[in-house]
Amino acid sequence: MNDMRLGDRAKQMDDTKIRARGVNVFYGDNHAIKDVDVDIADRMVTAFIGPSGCGKSTFLRCLNRMNDTISACKITGEIKIDDQNIYDSRVDPVQLRAKVGMVFQKPNPFPKSIYDNVAYGPRIHGLAKNRKEMDEIVERALRRGAIWNEVKDRLHAPATGLSGGQQQRICIARAVATEPEVLLMDEPCSALDPIATAQVEELIDELRQNFSVVIVTHSMQQAARVSQRTAFFHLGDLVEYGETGTIFTNPEDSRTESYISGRIG
Amino acid sequence: MSTFWIVLVVLAVAALCFVLARRRALSAVDGDQRHLHSRPNYYGFSAALWAAGPALIVLALWLALQPLVVDRSVRPLVLEEDRNAALVMSDVTRLAGGIDRAIAMGGLTAQEARGLTADGLRDRLSDFGTALASEVSPGVLEAAQRYRTIEGRGALLRSILTIGLAVGLGAFALWRVAPGFRARTSVERAILGALIAAACVAIGTTIGIVLSLIFNTIKFFGLYPAADFLFGTTWAPSFGGGSSLGILPLLWGTLYISLIALLVAVPIGLLAAIYLSEYAHRTVRAWAKPMLEVLAGIPTIVYGLFALLTVGPLLMDVFGPGGALGVRWMGGGTSVMTAGLVMGIMLIPFVSSLSDDIINAVPQSMRDGSLGLGATQSETVKQVILPAALPGIVGAVLLAASRAIGETMIVVLGAGAAARLDLNPFEAMTTVTAKIVSQLTGDADFSSPEALVAFALGMTLFVITLILNVFALWIVRRYREQYE
Ligand SMILES: Nc1ncnc2c1ncn2[C@@H]1O[C@H](COP(=O)(O)OP(=O)(O)O)[C@@H](O)[C@H]1O
Ligand SMILES: [Mg+2]
């Protein structure tokens, strides 16, 4: 990674990982996402911002087909990850979710030990041949989750006994442990205090080395701090999408401008 | 005056007090109720409660205590009779009742009644519809006369006291009515009192039942050695005396049948609950859940009939002599298996509806977390939902077990009556509950060990189910804290 030449890295950073075209989502009669096109780049952090109820979570959950679990939800259009349409009937949503990991708004560790939480994904996907490999996978994931040092002495203590910020980093480690290619995060810091938030943000910046990260956030400062690309949603429309710097300093659409200057909330 | 009339008079007094107090309160402020502390009805209620409440409480206490007092003063008169005192006392009350009835029907004057002699009294009273078991002895007649006197005096005193109390306190309450009187607060206090009284009745009766179980059990252990009861392996009551009353065969039958019932109910109930809460579409759930709950509402005697008339013969056709399997494991339709299967069916809705609630209490975020990691639905159920819900499910199973242990009708009809220590589930066996029924339904003497053993059996069941319930509740409560 580090000895990769600059030219290669620049090229790779321009690769599109996810390509969505004409995506519409309906909850019954509620048209939650309206004809959205977006290209999400590999090894970058893309932020979704917008007022509540504008469909950020809905769109995020389309990317790993978590909306399949909601019976009222209907999706049309095309979402391609690495040129494979994920809504194709040949794609197994269960396999897809191993490739597209997700971290939720509220930390949701299972009522199991820290070790078993992180080993959960690798176990169901059979990623380890033996106990030793599993130990290595768990350690690597916890290190990537920037929580190894805090929990290495109590791996077999229940994860529910940790603080909220630690729990959220466990959940990130748990998602990372299955070696996904994309990591989706739905307001991962909204239940955390400022210190834990700073730790998670730092972590997101590191995760960009290996994954493409999509993060939904309510905080524009957070979007500005962690992301390279920003998408602004409003009432189900993707209003504006581009370089984070451009969106925040020089937005094209008046709705984007009023939102980031605090006039639409 | 009879109790009914006393109550009626007291209520009439209370109603009168209501009207008067209301009117008095309104007239004290010239009909403008804004100057009253409380709305006029509260003044009425408060006065009515003062009139009726204490009077009715005194009446109830009197009715409860009078028989004890009467008994204590009459019983010494019949002690020399060489029969069971309780039987003699029942003769006495019967005779007294007969004389009263004869007077009421005009066959005797009160004067004549006082001078009655024992000779031929039985025949005279039978003309007025009172059948006495034996000729009246002079001692019994004297006791009956004493009984009548005390009863009569008591009834008079009771009427005077109760009605006097109602009128007196009603008047007092009326006198207190004034615009500044806080009638609303006093009604509130009376309501609080009524609520506490209801709670006390509930707790008191429970304690009473338990105490009566304990005392009768102790009485039984005075007549029959406790060790023989608890560790005896034969159950052979004979009302002539010399019974063996070992509880082990009954406990064995109870546990065996309950075990089979749980083996049926727990897997089916749990899987049904998983289907309903995790897989079923909303519309399926909307009709399937109420259906299961209807099943839970079927009276157990109906299940008993089902065991006797359907399941028993069906099992005979398979496991009985000349049956489909060609084995002779089963001698008759009633067996541990018959009762266990049917009881299991009875418990399915119980297990499934409790488990369904518990599984639904597992937060959606657990499911999302697991599915988001690429787990299938059944992996999610197996690895996350069930482990998280396990303590609650164990609690549900224990509650089901305590129901199975206490179940009677299915066993009476389905399991047979033979107390046996046997491993063959196709044999007839019986349980603690079924034997309690059979020990008390004969014409046994209630002070013989053969009848008193029912209390010891009941006590044993009570202790077992109590332990199970406490344990289950403890587990369920611990589980509840987990997500809070
Ligand atoms: N499970 C659901 N069932 C029905 N409607 C939903 C559901 N989830 C979200 N919606 C609707 O979809 C729209 C977008 O919601 P969401 O994606 O959660 O917004 P955001 O995450 O931007 O706050 C809202 O109008 C919301 O009411
Ligand atoms: Mg959201």
mmCIF file of C-alpha atoms in Angstrom, chain A:
data_model
loop_
_atom_site.group_PDB
_atom_site.id
_atom_site.type_symbol
_atom_site.label_atom_id
_atom_site.label_comp_id
_atom_site.label_asym_id
_atom_site.label_seq_id
_atom_site.Cartn_x
_atom_site.Cartn_y
_atom_site.Cartn_z
ATOM 1 C CA MET A 1 0.000 0.000 0.000
ATOM 2 C CA ASN A 2 2.596 2.482 1.086
ATOM 3 C CA ASP A 3 5.034 1.700 -1.687
ATOM 4 C CA MET A 4 2.342 2.126 -4.282
ATOM 5 C CA ARG A 5 3.350 4.849 -6.646
ATOM 6 C CA LEU A 6 1.554 8.155 -6.470
ATOM 7 C CA GLY A 7 0.278 7.871 -9.980
ATOM 8 C CA ASP A 8 -1.358 4.514 -9.260
ATOM 9 C CA ARG A 9 -2.940 5.800 -6.146
ATOM 10 C CA ALA A 10 -4.439 8.820 -7.892
ATOM 11 C CA LYS A 11 -5.830 6.594 -10.602
ATOM 12 C CA GLN A 12 -7.307 4.173 -8.146
ATOM 13 C CA MET A 13 -8.941 6.946 -6.189
ATOM 14 C CA ASP A 14 -10.875 7.923 -9.236
ATOM 15 C CA ASP A 15 -12.284 4.431 -9.729
ATOM 16 C CA THR A 16 -15.992 4.169 -9.280
ATOM 17 C CA LYS A 17 -16.979 1.500 -6.817
ATOM 18 C CA ILE A 18 -20.746 1.923 -6.808
ATOM 19 C CA ARG A 19 -22.746 3.250 -9.705
ATOM 20 C CA ALA A 20 -26.422 3.987 -9.066
ATOM 21 C CA ARG A 21 -28.758 4.912 -11.912
ATOM 22 C CA GLY A 22 -32.397 5.967 -11.719
ATOM 23 C CA VAL A 23 -32.999 4.621 -8.230
ATOM 24 C CA ASN A 24 -36.517 5.087 -6.875
ATOM 25 C CA VAL A 25 -37.691 3.824 -3.504
ATOM 26 C CA PHE A 26 -41.282 3.595 -2.343
ATOM 27 C CA TYR A 27 -42.606 2.772 1.099
ATOM 28 C CA GLY A 28 -46.150 1.920 0.088
ATOM 29 C CA ASP A 29 -47.319 5.205 -1.431
ATOM 30 C CA ASN A 30 -44.507 7.247 0.038
ATOM 31 C CA HIS A 31 -41.974 8.061 -2.667
ATOM 32 C CA ALA A 32 -38.875 8.223 -0.475
ATOM 33 C CA ILE A 33 -36.093 8.340 -3.111
ATOM 34 C CA LYS A 34 -36.703 10.015 -6.463
ATOM 35 C CA ASP A 35 -34.642 9.025 -9.456
ATOM 36 C CA VAL A 36 -31.208 9.233 -7.892
ATOM 37 C CA ASP A 37 -27.987 8.826 -9.929
ATOM 38 C CA VAL A 38 -24.719 8.714 -8.063
ATOM 39 C CA ASP A 39 -21.166 7.355 -8.483
ATOM 40 C CA ILE A 40 -19.384 6.432 -5.298
ATOM 41 C CA ALA A 41 -15.613 6.318 -5.575
ATOM 42 C CA ASP A 42 -13.412 3.551 -4.284
ATOM 43 C CA ARG A 43 -11.189 4.241 -1.267
ATOM 44 C CA MET A 44 -12.803 7.506 -0.441
ATOM 45 C CA VAL A 45 -15.244 8.700 2.160
ATOM 46 C CA THR A 46 -18.550 9.852 0.720
ATOM 47 C CA ALA A 47 -20.884 11.761 3.040
ATOM 48 C CA PHE A 48 -24.684 11.916 2.668
ATOM 49 C CA ILE A 49 -26.119 15.045 4.235
ATOM 50 C CA GLY A 50 -29.586 16.544 4.296
ATOM 51 C CA PRO A 51 -32.479 17.330 6.605
ATOM 52 C CA SER A 52 -34.108 14.435 8.497
ATOM 53 C CA GLY A 53 -36.543 12.336 6.556
ATOM 54 C CA CYS A 54 -34.977 13.239 3.206
ATOM 55 C CA GLY A 55 -34.069 9.613 2.492
ATOM 56 C CA LYS A 56 -30.369 9.375 3.379
ATOM 57 C CA SER A 57 -30.787 6.191 5.431
ATOM 58 C CA THR A 58 -33.150 4.749 2.863
ATOM 59 C CA PHE A 59 -30.660 5.226 0.077
ATOM 60 C CA LEU A 60 -27.811 3.911 2.199
ATOM 61 C CA ARG A 61 -29.786 0.777 2.996
ATOM 62 C CA CYS A 62 -30.372 0.219 -0.721
ATOM 63 C CA LEU A 63 -26.640 -0.241 -1.159
ATOM 64 C CA ASN A 64 -26.571 -3.492 0.826
ATOM 65 C CA ARG A 65 -30.191 -4.480 0.253
ATOM 66 C CA MET A 66 -31.091 -4.082 3.902
ATOM 67 C CA ASN A 67 -34.369 -2.653 2.655
ATOM 68 C CA ASP A 68 -35.286 -6.181 1.529
ATOM 69 C CA THR A 69 -36.181 -6.891 5.151
ATOM 70 C CA ILE A 70 -38.926 -4.231 5.057
ATOM 71 C CA SER A 71 -41.899 -5.744 3.276
ATOM 72 C CA ALA A 72 -43.497 -2.394 2.332
ATOM 73 C CA CYS A 73 -40.350 -1.208 0.565
ATOM 74 C CA LYS A 74 -40.140 -1.296 -3.261
ATOM 75 C CA ILE A 75 -37.006 -0.358 -5.180
ATOM 76 C CA THR A 76 -36.566 0.312 -8.889
ATOM 77 C CA GLY A 77 -33.509 1.325 -10.910
ATOM 78 C CA GLU A 78 -30.042 -0.095 -11.002
ATOM 79 C CA ILE A 79 -27.198 -0.145 -8.500
ATOM 80 C CA LYS A 80 -23.930 -1.644 -9.703
ATOM 81 C CA ILE A 81 -21.047 -2.554 -7.459
ATOM 82 C CA ASP A 82 -17.974 -3.408 -9.563
ATOM 83 C CA ASP A 83 -20.224 -3.657 -12.641
ATOM 84 C CA GLN A 84 -22.537 -6.212 -11.029
ATOM 85 C CA ASN A 85 -26.128 -5.096 -10.546
ATOM 86 C CA ILE A 86 -26.892 -5.937 -6.933
ATOM 87 C CA TYR A 87 -30.624 -6.149 -7.605
ATOM 88 C CA ASP A 88 -30.033 -8.809 -10.231
ATOM 89 C CA SER A 89 -31.875 -11.995 -9.374
ATOM 90 C CA ARG A 90 -28.584 -13.934 -9.446
ATOM 91 C CA VAL A 91 -27.157 -11.891 -6.593
ATOM 92 C CA ASP A 92 -27.575 -13.381 -3.151
ATOM 93 C CA PRO A 93 -28.319 -10.528 -0.739
ATOM 94 C CA VAL A 94 -26.670 -12.468 2.070
ATOM 95 C CA GLN A 95 -23.396 -12.668 0.111
ATOM 96 C CA LEU A 96 -23.741 -9.029 -0.830
ATOM 97 C CA ARG A 97 -24.003 -7.926 2.782
ATOM 98 C CA ALA A 98 -20.775 -9.685 3.582
ATOM 99 C CA LYS A 99 -19.151 -7.538 0.914
ATOM 100 C CA VAL A 100 -20.930 -4.327 1.917
ATOM 101 C CA GLY A 101 -20.682 -3.946 5.677
ATOM 102 C CA MET A 102 -22.886 -1.704 7.757
ATOM 103 C CA VAL A 103 -22.556 0.232 11.001
ATOM 104 C CA PHE A 104 -25.734 1.526 12.592
ATOM 105 C CA GLN A 105 -26.752 4.706 14.327
ATOM 106 C CA LYS A 106 -27.035 3.152 17.772
ATOM 107 C CA PRO A 107 -24.212 0.827 18.800
ATOM 108 C CA ASN A 108 -25.746 -2.654 18.637
ATOM 109 C CA PRO A 109 -23.254 -5.198 19.939
ATOM 110 C CA PHE A 110 -24.745 -8.661 20.413
ATOM 111 C CA PRO A 111 -25.120 -9.759 24.030
ATOM 112 C CA LYS A 112 -22.010 -11.912 23.647
ATOM 113 C CA SER A 113 -18.344 -11.480 24.463
ATOM 114 C CA ILE A 114 -16.219 -8.919 22.631
ATOM 115 C CA TYR A 115 -14.381 -11.739 20.897
ATOM 116 C CA ASP A 116 -17.588 -13.468 19.775
ATOM 117 C CA ASN A 117 -18.984 -10.192 18.489
ATOM 118 C CA VAL A 118 -16.003 -9.621 16.220
ATOM 119 C CA ALA A 119 -15.729 -13.292 15.257
ATOM 120 C CA TYR A 120 -19.428 -13.442 14.341
ATOM 121 C CA GLY A 121 -19.046 -12.521 10.665
ATOM 122 C CA PRO A 122 -15.877 -14.547 10.012
ATOM 123 C CA ARG A 123 -17.535 -17.579 11.623
ATOM 124 C CA ILE A 124 -20.690 -17.527 9.541
ATOM 125 C CA HIS A 125 -18.654 -16.977 6.371
ATOM 126 C CA GLY A 126 -16.038 -19.569 7.309
ATOM 127 C CA LEU A 127 -13.100 -17.177 6.961
ATOM 128 C CA ALA A 128 -10.825 -18.914 9.466
ATOM 129 C CA LYS A 129 -9.418 -22.407 9.154
ATOM 130 C CA ASN A 130 -8.638 -22.779 12.818
ATOM 131 C CA ARG A 131 -8.686 -21.136 16.180
ATOM 132 C CA LYS A 132 -5.361 -19.395 15.641
ATOM 133 C CA GLU A 133 -6.443 -17.784 12.403
ATOM 134 C CA MET A 134 -9.630 -16.632 14.059
ATOM 135 C CA ASP A 135 -7.606 -15.041 16.850
ATOM 136 C CA GLU A 136 -5.581 -13.205 14.219
ATOM 137 C CA ILE A 137 -8.665 -12.015 12.358
ATOM 138 C CA VAL A 138 -10.212 -10.746 15.569
ATOM 139 C CA GLU A 139 -7.044 -8.963 16.589
ATOM 140 C CA ARG A 140 -6.613 -7.361 13.189
ATOM 141 C CA ALA A 141 -10.225 -6.176 13.142
ATOM 142 C CA LEU A 142 -9.996 -4.752 16.642
ATOM 143 C CA ARG A 143 -6.787 -2.940 15.728
ATOM 144 C CA ARG A 144 -8.447 -1.484 12.640
ATOM 145 C CA GLY A 145 -11.349 -0.471 14.866
ATOM 146 C CA ALA A 146 -8.807 1.387 17.035
ATOM 147 C CA ILE A 147 -10.001 -0.395 20.133
ATOM 148 C CA TRP A 148 -7.523 -3.246 20.481
ATOM 149 C CA ASN A 149 -5.525 -1.612 23.252
ATOM 150 C CA GLU A 150 -8.607 -0.930 25.320
ATOM 151 C CA VAL A 151 -10.054 -4.438 25.176
ATOM 152 C CA LYS A 152 -7.157 -6.808 24.583
ATOM 153 C CA ASP A 153 -7.170 -7.897 28.233
ATOM 154 C CA ARG A 154 -10.868 -8.621 28.384
ATOM 155 C CA LEU A 155 -11.768 -10.147 25.044
ATOM 156 C CA HIS A 156 -14.128 -12.568 26.743
ATOM 157 C CA ALA A 157 -16.027 -9.949 28.730
ATOM 158 C CA PRO A 158 -19.486 -9.051 27.423
ATOM 159 C CA ALA A 159 -19.441 -6.334 24.784
ATOM 160 C CA THR A 160 -22.590 -4.802 26.251
ATOM 161 C CA GLY A 161 -20.559 -3.740 29.292
ATOM 162 C CA LEU A 162 -18.450 -1.262 27.317
ATOM 163 C CA SER A 163 -19.085 2.461 26.991
ATOM 164 C CA GLY A 164 -21.126 3.750 24.035
ATOM 165 C CA GLY A 165 -18.059 4.928 22.094
ATOM 166 C CA GLN A 166 -16.247 1.647 22.703
ATOM 167 C CA GLN A 167 -19.339 -0.298 21.671
ATOM 168 C CA GLN A 168 -19.537 1.633 18.422
ATOM 169 C CA ARG A 169 -15.886 0.908 17.652
ATOM 170 C CA ILE A 170 -16.549 -2.769 18.427
ATOM 171 C CA CYS A 171 -19.386 -2.616 15.901
ATOM 172 C CA ILE A 172 -17.035 -1.073 13.350
ATOM 173 C CA ALA A 173 -14.454 -3.774 14.072
ATOM 174 C CA ARG A 174 -17.196 -6.372 13.724
ATOM 175 C CA ALA A 175 -18.140 -4.982 10.305
ATOM 176 C CA VAL A 176 -14.501 -4.771 9.222
ATOM 177 C CA ALA A 177 -13.743 -8.350 10.296
ATOM 178 C CA THR A 178 -15.613 -9.858 7.332
ATOM 179 C CA GLU A 179 -13.249 -7.971 4.974
ATOM 180 C CA PRO A 180 -15.955 -5.963 3.210
ATOM 181 C CA GLU A 181 -15.164 -3.780 0.225
ATOM 182 C CA VAL A 182 -17.619 -1.048 1.142
ATOM 183 C CA LEU A 183 -18.507 0.166 4.599
ATOM 184 C CA LEU A 184 -21.840 1.922 5.126
ATOM 185 C CA MET A 185 -22.276 4.011 8.255
ATOM 186 C CA ASP A 186 -25.630 5.481 9.262
ATOM 187 C CA GLU A 187 -24.980 8.377 11.629
ATOM 188 C CA PRO A 188 -22.386 6.357 13.503
ATOM 189 C CA CYS A 189 -21.589 9.157 15.944
ATOM 190 C CA SER A 190 -25.046 10.425 16.815
ATOM 191 C CA ALA A 191 -25.175 8.440 20.063
ATOM 192 C CA LEU A 192 -21.612 9.282 21.061
ATOM 193 C CA ASP A 193 -19.994 12.013 23.119
ATOM 194 C CA PRO A 194 -17.482 14.416 21.463
ATOM 195 C CA ILE A 195 -14.386 12.450 22.501
ATOM 196 C CA ALA A 196 -15.748 9.160 21.218
ATOM 197 C CA THR A 197 -16.883 10.991 18.073
ATOM 198 C CA ALA A 198 -13.364 12.275 17.464
ATOM 199 C CA GLN A 199 -11.989 8.745 17.863
ATOM 200 C CA VAL A 200 -14.497 7.322 15.405
ATOM 201 C CA GLU A 201 -13.826 10.108 12.902
ATOM 202 C CA GLU A 202 -10.129 9.425 13.065
ATOM 203 C CA LEU A 203 -10.881 5.780 12.530
ATOM 204 C CA ILE A 204 -13.005 6.518 9.448
ATOM 205 C CA ASP A 205 -10.120 8.428 7.948
ATOM 206 C CA GLU A 206 -7.902 5.363 8.406
ATOM 207 C CA LEU A 207 -10.499 2.960 7.045
ATOM 208 C CA ARG A 208 -10.391 4.874 3.773
ATOM 209 C CA GLN A 209 -7.041 3.172 3.098
ATOM 210 C CA ASN A 210 -8.816 -0.145 2.534
ATOM 211 C CA PHE A 211 -12.499 0.447 1.978
ATOM 212 C CA SER A 212 -14.801 2.827 0.319
ATOM 213 C CA VAL A 213 -16.814 4.385 3.098
ATOM 214 C CA VAL A 214 -20.278 5.927 2.835
ATOM 215 C CA ILE A 215 -21.367 7.864 5.894
ATOM 216 C CA VAL A 216 -24.697 9.484 6.667
ATOM 217 C CA THR A 217 -24.315 12.387 9.019
ATOM 218 C CA HIS A 218 -26.326 15.185 10.487
ATOM 219 C CA SER A 219 -23.294 17.209 11.338
ATOM 220 C CA MET A 220 -21.931 19.303 8.479
ATOM 221 C CA GLN A 221 -18.697 19.810 10.333
ATOM 222 C CA GLN A 222 -18.317 16.085 10.452
ATOM 223 C CA ALA A 223 -18.998 15.744 6.754
ATOM 224 C CA ALA A 224 -16.423 18.452 6.054
ATOM 225 C CA ARG A 225 -13.864 16.813 8.323
ATOM 226 C CA VAL A 226 -14.043 13.203 7.188
ATOM 227 C CA SER A 227 -15.312 13.096 3.624
ATOM 228 C CA GLN A 228 -13.855 13.705 0.188
ATOM 229 C CA ARG A 229 -17.193 13.663 -1.616
ATOM 230 C CA THR A 230 -20.520 14.945 -0.337
ATOM 231 C CA ALA A 231 -24.053 14.294 -1.543
ATOM 232 C CA PHE A 232 -26.866 16.575 -0.446
ATOM 233 C CA PHE A 233 -30.350 15.017 -0.326
ATOM 234 C CA HIS A 234 -33.553 16.986 -0.021
ATOM 235 C CA LEU A 235 -37.070 15.488 0.075
ATOM 236 C CA GLY A 236 -35.908 12.358 -1.718
ATOM 237 C CA ASP A 237 -33.947 14.154 -4.433
ATOM 238 C CA LEU A 238 -30.202 14.109 -4.759
ATOM 239 C CA VAL A 239 -29.759 17.849 -5.092
ATOM 240 C CA GLU A 240 -26.033 18.154 -5.433
ATOM 241 C CA TYR A 241 -23.055 15.841 -5.429
ATOM 242 C CA GLY A 242 -19.358 16.652 -5.725
ATOM 243 C CA GLU A 243 -16.082 17.372 -4.001
ATOM 244 C CA THR A 244 -16.679 18.094 -0.337
ATOM 245 C CA GLY A 245 -14.690 21.307 -0.543
ATOM 246 C CA THR A 246 -16.741 22.576 -3.459
ATOM 247 C CA ILE A 247 -20.075 21.692 -1.868
ATOM 248 C CA PHE A 248 -19.234 23.537 1.326
ATOM 249 C CA THR A 249 -17.535 26.583 -0.153
ATOM 250 C CA ASN A 250 -19.166 26.996 -3.497
ATOM 251 C CA PRO A 251 -22.485 25.118 -3.810
ATOM 252 C CA GLU A 252 -24.325 25.388 -7.113
ATOM 253 C CA ASP A 253 -27.857 24.837 -5.863
ATOM 254 C CA SER A 254 -29.565 27.397 -3.679
ATOM 255 C CA ARG A 255 -31.108 24.615 -1.508
ATOM 256 C CA THR A 256 -27.643 23.286 -0.715
ATOM 257 C CA GLU A 257 -26.486 26.715 0.209
ATOM 258 C CA SER A 258 -29.381 27.383 2.518
ATOM 259 C CA TYR A 259 -28.946 23.986 4.180
ATOM 260 C CA ILE A 260 -25.246 24.365 4.887
ATOM 261 C CA SER A 261 -25.727 27.906 6.071
ATOM 262 C CA GLY A 262 -28.434 26.611 8.413
ATOM 263 C CA ARG A 263 -31.610 27.873 6.753
ATOM 264 C CA ILE A 264 -33.198 24.491 5.935
ATOM 265 C CA GLY A 265 -33.139 22.161 8.858
#
